[in-house]
CSV table of C-alpha atoms and ligand atoms in Angstrom, one decimal:
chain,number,residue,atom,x,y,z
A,1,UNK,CA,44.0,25.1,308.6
A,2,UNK,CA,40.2,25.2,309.7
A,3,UNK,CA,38.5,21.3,309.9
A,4,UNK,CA,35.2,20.6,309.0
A,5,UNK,CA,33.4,17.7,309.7
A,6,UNK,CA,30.3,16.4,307.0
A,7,UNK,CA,28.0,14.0,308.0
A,8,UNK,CA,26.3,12.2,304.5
A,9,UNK,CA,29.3,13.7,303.2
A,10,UNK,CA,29.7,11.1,300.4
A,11,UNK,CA,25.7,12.2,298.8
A,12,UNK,CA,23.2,15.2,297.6
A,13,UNK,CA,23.9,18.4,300.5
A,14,UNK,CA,26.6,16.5,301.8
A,15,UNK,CA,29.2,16.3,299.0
A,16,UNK,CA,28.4,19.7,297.5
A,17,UNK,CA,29.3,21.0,300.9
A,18,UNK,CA,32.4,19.1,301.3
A,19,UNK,CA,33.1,20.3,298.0
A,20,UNK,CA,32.4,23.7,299.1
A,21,UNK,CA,34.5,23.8,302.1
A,22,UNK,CA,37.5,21.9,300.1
A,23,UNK,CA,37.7,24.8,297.9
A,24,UNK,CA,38.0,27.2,300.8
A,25,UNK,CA,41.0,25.1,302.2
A,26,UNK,CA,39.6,23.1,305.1
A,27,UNK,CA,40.3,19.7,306.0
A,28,UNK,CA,37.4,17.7,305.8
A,29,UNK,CA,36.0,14.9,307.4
A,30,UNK,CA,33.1,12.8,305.4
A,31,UNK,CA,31.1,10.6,307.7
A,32,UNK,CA,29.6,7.9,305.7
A,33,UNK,CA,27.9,4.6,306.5
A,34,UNK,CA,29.1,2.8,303.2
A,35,UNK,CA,32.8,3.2,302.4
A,36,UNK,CA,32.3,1.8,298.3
A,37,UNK,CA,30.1,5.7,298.0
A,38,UNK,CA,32.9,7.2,299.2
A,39,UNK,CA,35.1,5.1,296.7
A,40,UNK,CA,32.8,6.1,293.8
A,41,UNK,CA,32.9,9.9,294.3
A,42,UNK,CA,36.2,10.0,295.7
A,43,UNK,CA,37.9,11.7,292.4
A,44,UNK,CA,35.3,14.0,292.6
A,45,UNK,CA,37.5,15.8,295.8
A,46,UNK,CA,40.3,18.0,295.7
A,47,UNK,CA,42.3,18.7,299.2
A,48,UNK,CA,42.9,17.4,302.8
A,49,UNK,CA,39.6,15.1,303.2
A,50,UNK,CA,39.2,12.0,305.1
A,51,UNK,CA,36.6,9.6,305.1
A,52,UNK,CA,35.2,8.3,308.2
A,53,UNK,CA,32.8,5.1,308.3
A,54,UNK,CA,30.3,5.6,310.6
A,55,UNK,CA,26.4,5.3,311.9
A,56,UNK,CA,25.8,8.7,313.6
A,57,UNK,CA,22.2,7.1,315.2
A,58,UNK,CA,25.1,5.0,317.8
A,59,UNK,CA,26.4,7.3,320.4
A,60,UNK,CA,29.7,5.0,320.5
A,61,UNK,CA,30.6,6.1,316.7
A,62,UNK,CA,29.6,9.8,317.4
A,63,UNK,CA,32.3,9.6,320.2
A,64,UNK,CA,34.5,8.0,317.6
A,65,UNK,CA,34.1,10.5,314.7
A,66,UNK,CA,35.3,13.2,317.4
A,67,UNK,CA,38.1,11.6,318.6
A,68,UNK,CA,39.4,10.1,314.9
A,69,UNK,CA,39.2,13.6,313.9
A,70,UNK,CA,41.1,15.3,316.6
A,71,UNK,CA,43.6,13.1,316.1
A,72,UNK,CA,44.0,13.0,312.2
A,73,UNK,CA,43.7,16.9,311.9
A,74,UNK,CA,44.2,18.3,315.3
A,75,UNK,CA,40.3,19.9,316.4
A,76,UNK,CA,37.1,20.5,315.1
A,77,UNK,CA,36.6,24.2,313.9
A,78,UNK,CA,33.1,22.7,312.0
A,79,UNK,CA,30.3,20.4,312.3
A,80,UNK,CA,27.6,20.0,310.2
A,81,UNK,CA,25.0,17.8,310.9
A,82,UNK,CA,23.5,17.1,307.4
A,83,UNK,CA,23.1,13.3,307.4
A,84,UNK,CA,19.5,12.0,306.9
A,85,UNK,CA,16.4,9.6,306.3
A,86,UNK,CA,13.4,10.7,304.2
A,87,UNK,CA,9.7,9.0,304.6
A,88,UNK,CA,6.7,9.7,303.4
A,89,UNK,CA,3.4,8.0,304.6
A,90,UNK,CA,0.0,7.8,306.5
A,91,UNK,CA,0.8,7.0,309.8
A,92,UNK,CA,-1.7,4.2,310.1
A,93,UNK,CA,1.6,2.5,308.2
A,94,UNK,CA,4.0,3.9,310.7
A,95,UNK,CA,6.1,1.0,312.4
A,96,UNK,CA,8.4,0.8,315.9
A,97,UNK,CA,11.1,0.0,313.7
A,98,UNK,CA,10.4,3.0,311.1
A,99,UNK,CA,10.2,5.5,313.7
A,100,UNK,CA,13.3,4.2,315.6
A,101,UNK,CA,15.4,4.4,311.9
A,102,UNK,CA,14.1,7.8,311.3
A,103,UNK,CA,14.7,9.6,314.8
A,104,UNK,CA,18.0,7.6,315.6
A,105,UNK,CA,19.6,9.2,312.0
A,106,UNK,CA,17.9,12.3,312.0
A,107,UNK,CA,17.7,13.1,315.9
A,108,UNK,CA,19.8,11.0,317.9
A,109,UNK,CA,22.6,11.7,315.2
A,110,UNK,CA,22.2,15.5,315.7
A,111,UNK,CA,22.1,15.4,319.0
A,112,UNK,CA,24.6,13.1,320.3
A,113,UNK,CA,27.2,13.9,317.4
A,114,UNK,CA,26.9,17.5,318.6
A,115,UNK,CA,27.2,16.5,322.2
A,116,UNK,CA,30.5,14.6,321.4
A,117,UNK,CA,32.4,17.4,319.5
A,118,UNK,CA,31.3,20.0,322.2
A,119,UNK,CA,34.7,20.2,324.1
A,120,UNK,CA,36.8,20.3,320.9
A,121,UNK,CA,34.8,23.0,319.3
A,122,UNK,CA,34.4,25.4,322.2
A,123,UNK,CA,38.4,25.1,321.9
A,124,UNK,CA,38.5,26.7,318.6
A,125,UNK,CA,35.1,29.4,319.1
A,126,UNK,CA,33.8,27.3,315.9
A,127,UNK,CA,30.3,26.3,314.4
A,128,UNK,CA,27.4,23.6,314.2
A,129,UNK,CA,25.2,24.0,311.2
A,130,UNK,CA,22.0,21.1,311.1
A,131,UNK,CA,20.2,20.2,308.2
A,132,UNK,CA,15.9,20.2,309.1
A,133,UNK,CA,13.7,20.7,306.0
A,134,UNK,CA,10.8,22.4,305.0
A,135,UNK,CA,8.8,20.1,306.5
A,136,UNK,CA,10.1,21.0,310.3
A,137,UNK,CA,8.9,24.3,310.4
A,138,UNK,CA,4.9,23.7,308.4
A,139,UNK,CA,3.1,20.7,307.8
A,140,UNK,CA,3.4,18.3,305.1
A,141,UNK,CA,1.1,15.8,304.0
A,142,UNK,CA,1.6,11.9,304.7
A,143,UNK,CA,5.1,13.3,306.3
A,144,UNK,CA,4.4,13.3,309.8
A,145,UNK,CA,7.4,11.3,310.9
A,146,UNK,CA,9.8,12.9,309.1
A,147,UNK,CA,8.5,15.8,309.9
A,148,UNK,CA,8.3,15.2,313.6
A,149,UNK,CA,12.4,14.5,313.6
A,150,UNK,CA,12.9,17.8,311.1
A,151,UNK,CA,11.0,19.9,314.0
A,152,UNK,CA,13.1,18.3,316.1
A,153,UNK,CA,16.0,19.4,314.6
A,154,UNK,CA,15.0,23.1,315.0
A,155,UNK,CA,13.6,23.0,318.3
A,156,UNK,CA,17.5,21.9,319.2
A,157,UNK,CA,19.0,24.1,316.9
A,158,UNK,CA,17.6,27.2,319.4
A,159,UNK,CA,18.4,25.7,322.2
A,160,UNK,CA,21.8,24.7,321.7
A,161,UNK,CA,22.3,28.1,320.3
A,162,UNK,CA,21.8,29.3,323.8
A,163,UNK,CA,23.6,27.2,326.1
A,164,UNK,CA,26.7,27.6,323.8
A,165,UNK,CA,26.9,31.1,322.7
A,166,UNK,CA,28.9,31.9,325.7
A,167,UNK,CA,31.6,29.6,325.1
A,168,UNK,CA,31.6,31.5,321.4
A,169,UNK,CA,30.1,28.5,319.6
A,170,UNK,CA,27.3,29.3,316.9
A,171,UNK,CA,24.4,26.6,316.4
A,172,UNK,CA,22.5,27.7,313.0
A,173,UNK,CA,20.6,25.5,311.0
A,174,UNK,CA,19.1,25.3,307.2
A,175,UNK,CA,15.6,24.5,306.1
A,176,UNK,CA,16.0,23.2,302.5
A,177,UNK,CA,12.6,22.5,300.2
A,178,UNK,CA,12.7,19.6,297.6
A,179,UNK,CA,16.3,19.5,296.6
A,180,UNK,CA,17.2,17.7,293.3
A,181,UNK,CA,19.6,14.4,295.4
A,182,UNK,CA,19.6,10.4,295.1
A,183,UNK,CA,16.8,10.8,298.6
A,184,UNK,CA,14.5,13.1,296.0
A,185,UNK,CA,15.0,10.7,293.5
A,186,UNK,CA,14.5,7.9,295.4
A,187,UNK,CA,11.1,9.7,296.8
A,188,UNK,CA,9.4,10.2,293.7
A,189,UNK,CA,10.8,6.7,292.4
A,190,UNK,CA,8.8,5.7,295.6
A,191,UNK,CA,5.5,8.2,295.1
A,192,UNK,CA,5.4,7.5,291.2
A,193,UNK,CA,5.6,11.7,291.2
A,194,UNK,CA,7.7,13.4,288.7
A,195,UNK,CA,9.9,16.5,288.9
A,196,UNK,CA,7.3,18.7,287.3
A,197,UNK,CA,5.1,17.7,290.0
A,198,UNK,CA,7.3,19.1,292.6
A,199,UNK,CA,8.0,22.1,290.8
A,200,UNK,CA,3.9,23.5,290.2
A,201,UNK,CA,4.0,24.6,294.7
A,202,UNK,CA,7.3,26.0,293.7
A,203,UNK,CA,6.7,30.3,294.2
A,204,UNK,CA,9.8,30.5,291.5
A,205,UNK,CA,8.9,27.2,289.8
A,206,UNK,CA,12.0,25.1,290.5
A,207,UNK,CA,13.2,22.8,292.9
A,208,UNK,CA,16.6,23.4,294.3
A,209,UNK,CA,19.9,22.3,293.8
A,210,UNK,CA,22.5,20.5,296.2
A,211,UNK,CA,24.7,23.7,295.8
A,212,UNK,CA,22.1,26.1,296.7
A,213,UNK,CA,21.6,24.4,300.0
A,214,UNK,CA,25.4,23.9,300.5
A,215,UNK,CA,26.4,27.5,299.7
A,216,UNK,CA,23.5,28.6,302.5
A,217,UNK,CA,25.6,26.3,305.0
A,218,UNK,CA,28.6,27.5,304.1
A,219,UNK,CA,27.5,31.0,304.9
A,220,UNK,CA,26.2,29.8,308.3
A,221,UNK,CA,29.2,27.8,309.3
A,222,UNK,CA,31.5,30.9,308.1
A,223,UNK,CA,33.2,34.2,310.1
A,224,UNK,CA,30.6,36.0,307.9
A,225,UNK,CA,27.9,34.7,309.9
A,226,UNK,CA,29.7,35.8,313.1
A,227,UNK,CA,26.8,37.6,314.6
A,228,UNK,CA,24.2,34.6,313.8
A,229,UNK,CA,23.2,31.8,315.7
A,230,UNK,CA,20.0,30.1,316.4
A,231,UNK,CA,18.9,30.8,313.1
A,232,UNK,CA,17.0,28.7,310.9
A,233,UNK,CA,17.3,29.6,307.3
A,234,UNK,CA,15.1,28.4,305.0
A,235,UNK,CA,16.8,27.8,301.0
A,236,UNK,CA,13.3,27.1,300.1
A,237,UNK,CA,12.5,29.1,296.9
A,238,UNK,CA,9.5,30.2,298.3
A,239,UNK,CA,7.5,27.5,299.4
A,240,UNK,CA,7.4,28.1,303.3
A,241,UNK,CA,7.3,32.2,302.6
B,301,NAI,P1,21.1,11.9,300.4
B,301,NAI,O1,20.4,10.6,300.7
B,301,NAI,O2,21.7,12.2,299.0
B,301,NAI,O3,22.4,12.0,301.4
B,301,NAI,C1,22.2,11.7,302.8
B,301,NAI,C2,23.4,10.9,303.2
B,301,NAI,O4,23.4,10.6,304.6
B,301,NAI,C3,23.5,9.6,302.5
B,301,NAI,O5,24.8,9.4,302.0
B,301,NAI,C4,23.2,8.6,303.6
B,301,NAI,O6,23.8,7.3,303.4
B,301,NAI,C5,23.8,9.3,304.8
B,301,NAI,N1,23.2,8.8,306.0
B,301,NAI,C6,21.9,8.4,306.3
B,301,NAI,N2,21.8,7.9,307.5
B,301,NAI,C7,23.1,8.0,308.1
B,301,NAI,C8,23.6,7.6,309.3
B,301,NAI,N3,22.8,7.0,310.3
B,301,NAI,N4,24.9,7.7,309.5
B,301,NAI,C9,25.7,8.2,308.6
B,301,NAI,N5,25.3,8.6,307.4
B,301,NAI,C10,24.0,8.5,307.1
B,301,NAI,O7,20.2,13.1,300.9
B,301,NAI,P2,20.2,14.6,300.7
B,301,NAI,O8,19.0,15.0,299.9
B,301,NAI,O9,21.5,15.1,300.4
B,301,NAI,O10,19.9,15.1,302.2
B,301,NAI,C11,20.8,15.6,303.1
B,301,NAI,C12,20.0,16.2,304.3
B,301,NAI,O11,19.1,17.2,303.8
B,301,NAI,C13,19.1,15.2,305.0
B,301,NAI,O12,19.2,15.5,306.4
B,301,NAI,C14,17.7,15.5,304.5
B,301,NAI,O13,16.7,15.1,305.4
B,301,NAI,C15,17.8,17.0,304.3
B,301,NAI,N6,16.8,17.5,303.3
B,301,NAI,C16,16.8,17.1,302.0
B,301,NAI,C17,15.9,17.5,301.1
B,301,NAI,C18,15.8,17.1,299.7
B,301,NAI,O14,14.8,17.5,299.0
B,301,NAI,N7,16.8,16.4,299.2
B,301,NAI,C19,14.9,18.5,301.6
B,301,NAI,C20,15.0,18.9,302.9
B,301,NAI,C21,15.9,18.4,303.8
């Protein structure tokens, strides 16, 4: 049996993906900061899963995630590197302390979580998948922090892609738009925006849907994607087109 790790595993992209890879028989791992979300959806999971608490912004529980996994299912055949932080702001407002929250989640996260499985995933010829956004590949108003760590994200995404492609590991990464979650909801709780706002820039009118994004990860992460890496695909409706 295949093992998949999910970081923000117990929210939004996260679970649907977990859910998603559940149905297709892995074991998965959910990486979570707060074990009473992974109480609450719990239920909502079906197969060999595990929850593991941990920060991926501290290189120490990057190394742990690895190692907790190896030894509860045996290797690492999938990472996906979907946990995140969303801001929005002028950066005149832009703190030490914000930027540090932002890039140790979204960047340091990425990349030292990636670092750690690399000698368990080489083992099995397996597949890192990283969440950027829209917002990593054009500009977005008042988002320039956010969008700094989501560019980031792809700029690694490519690079990785090349230094590992010989040992037959893939690096891919999505580019989701607004995505209906708890962080969207949170944003336009935040913003005082509504749904309907975000939909009007939408080329097909909608935002997307947790599933959307985490069938377009799936794909990636999968043997049908066996000839891809370095990609970045957006799951966009549109917007960046
Ligand atoms: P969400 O907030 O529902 O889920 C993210 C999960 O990551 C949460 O459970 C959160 O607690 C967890 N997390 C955050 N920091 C963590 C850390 N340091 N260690 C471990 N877990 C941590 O958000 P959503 O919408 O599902 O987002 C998933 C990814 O998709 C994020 O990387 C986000 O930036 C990206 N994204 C989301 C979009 C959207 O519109 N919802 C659009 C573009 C990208």
């Amino acid at each position: 049996m295949k093992t998949a790790i999910i970081t923000g595993g117990t929210s939004g992209i996260g679970l649907a993906t977990a859910k998603i890879f559940l149905a297709q028989k892995y074991n998965c791992v959910l990486v979570g900061r707060n074990l009473s979300k992974f109480e609450k959806i719990k239920a909502e999971l079906f197969g060999n899963f595990e929850f593991i608490q941990a920060d991926v912004g501290k290189i120490s529980d990057c190394e742990k995630i690895i190692s907790e996994t190896v030894k509860i299912f045996g290797g690492v055949d999938v990472l996906i590197n979907n946990a995140g932080l969303y801001t929005e702001g002028a950066i005149s407002g832009v703190t030490e302390k914000d930027f540090d929250e932002i890039f140790n989640t979204n960047v340091k996260g990425v990349f030292f979580l990636s670092r750690a499985v690399f000698e368990e995933i080489k083992k099995r010829r397996g597949s890192i998948v990283n969440v950027a956004s829209d917002a990593g590949i054009k500009g977005n108003y008042f988002c320039a922090l956010y969008a700094a760590s989501k560019g980031a994200v792809v700029a690694f995404t490519k690079s990785l892609a090349l230094e590992l492609a010989n040992f037959g590991v893939r690096v891919n990464c999505v580019a989701p738009g607004d995505i209906l979650t708890p962080l969207t909801l949170q944003q336009l709780k935040n913003s005082g925006e509504t749904v309907g706002d975000l939909e009007k820039i939408y080329p097909v009118g909608r935002i997307g849907t947790a599933e959307e994004v985490a069938e377009a990860i799936y794909f990636l992460a999968s043997e049908k994607a066996s000839f891809i890496t370095g990609t970045i695909l957006s799951v966009d409706g549109g917007l960046t087109a």
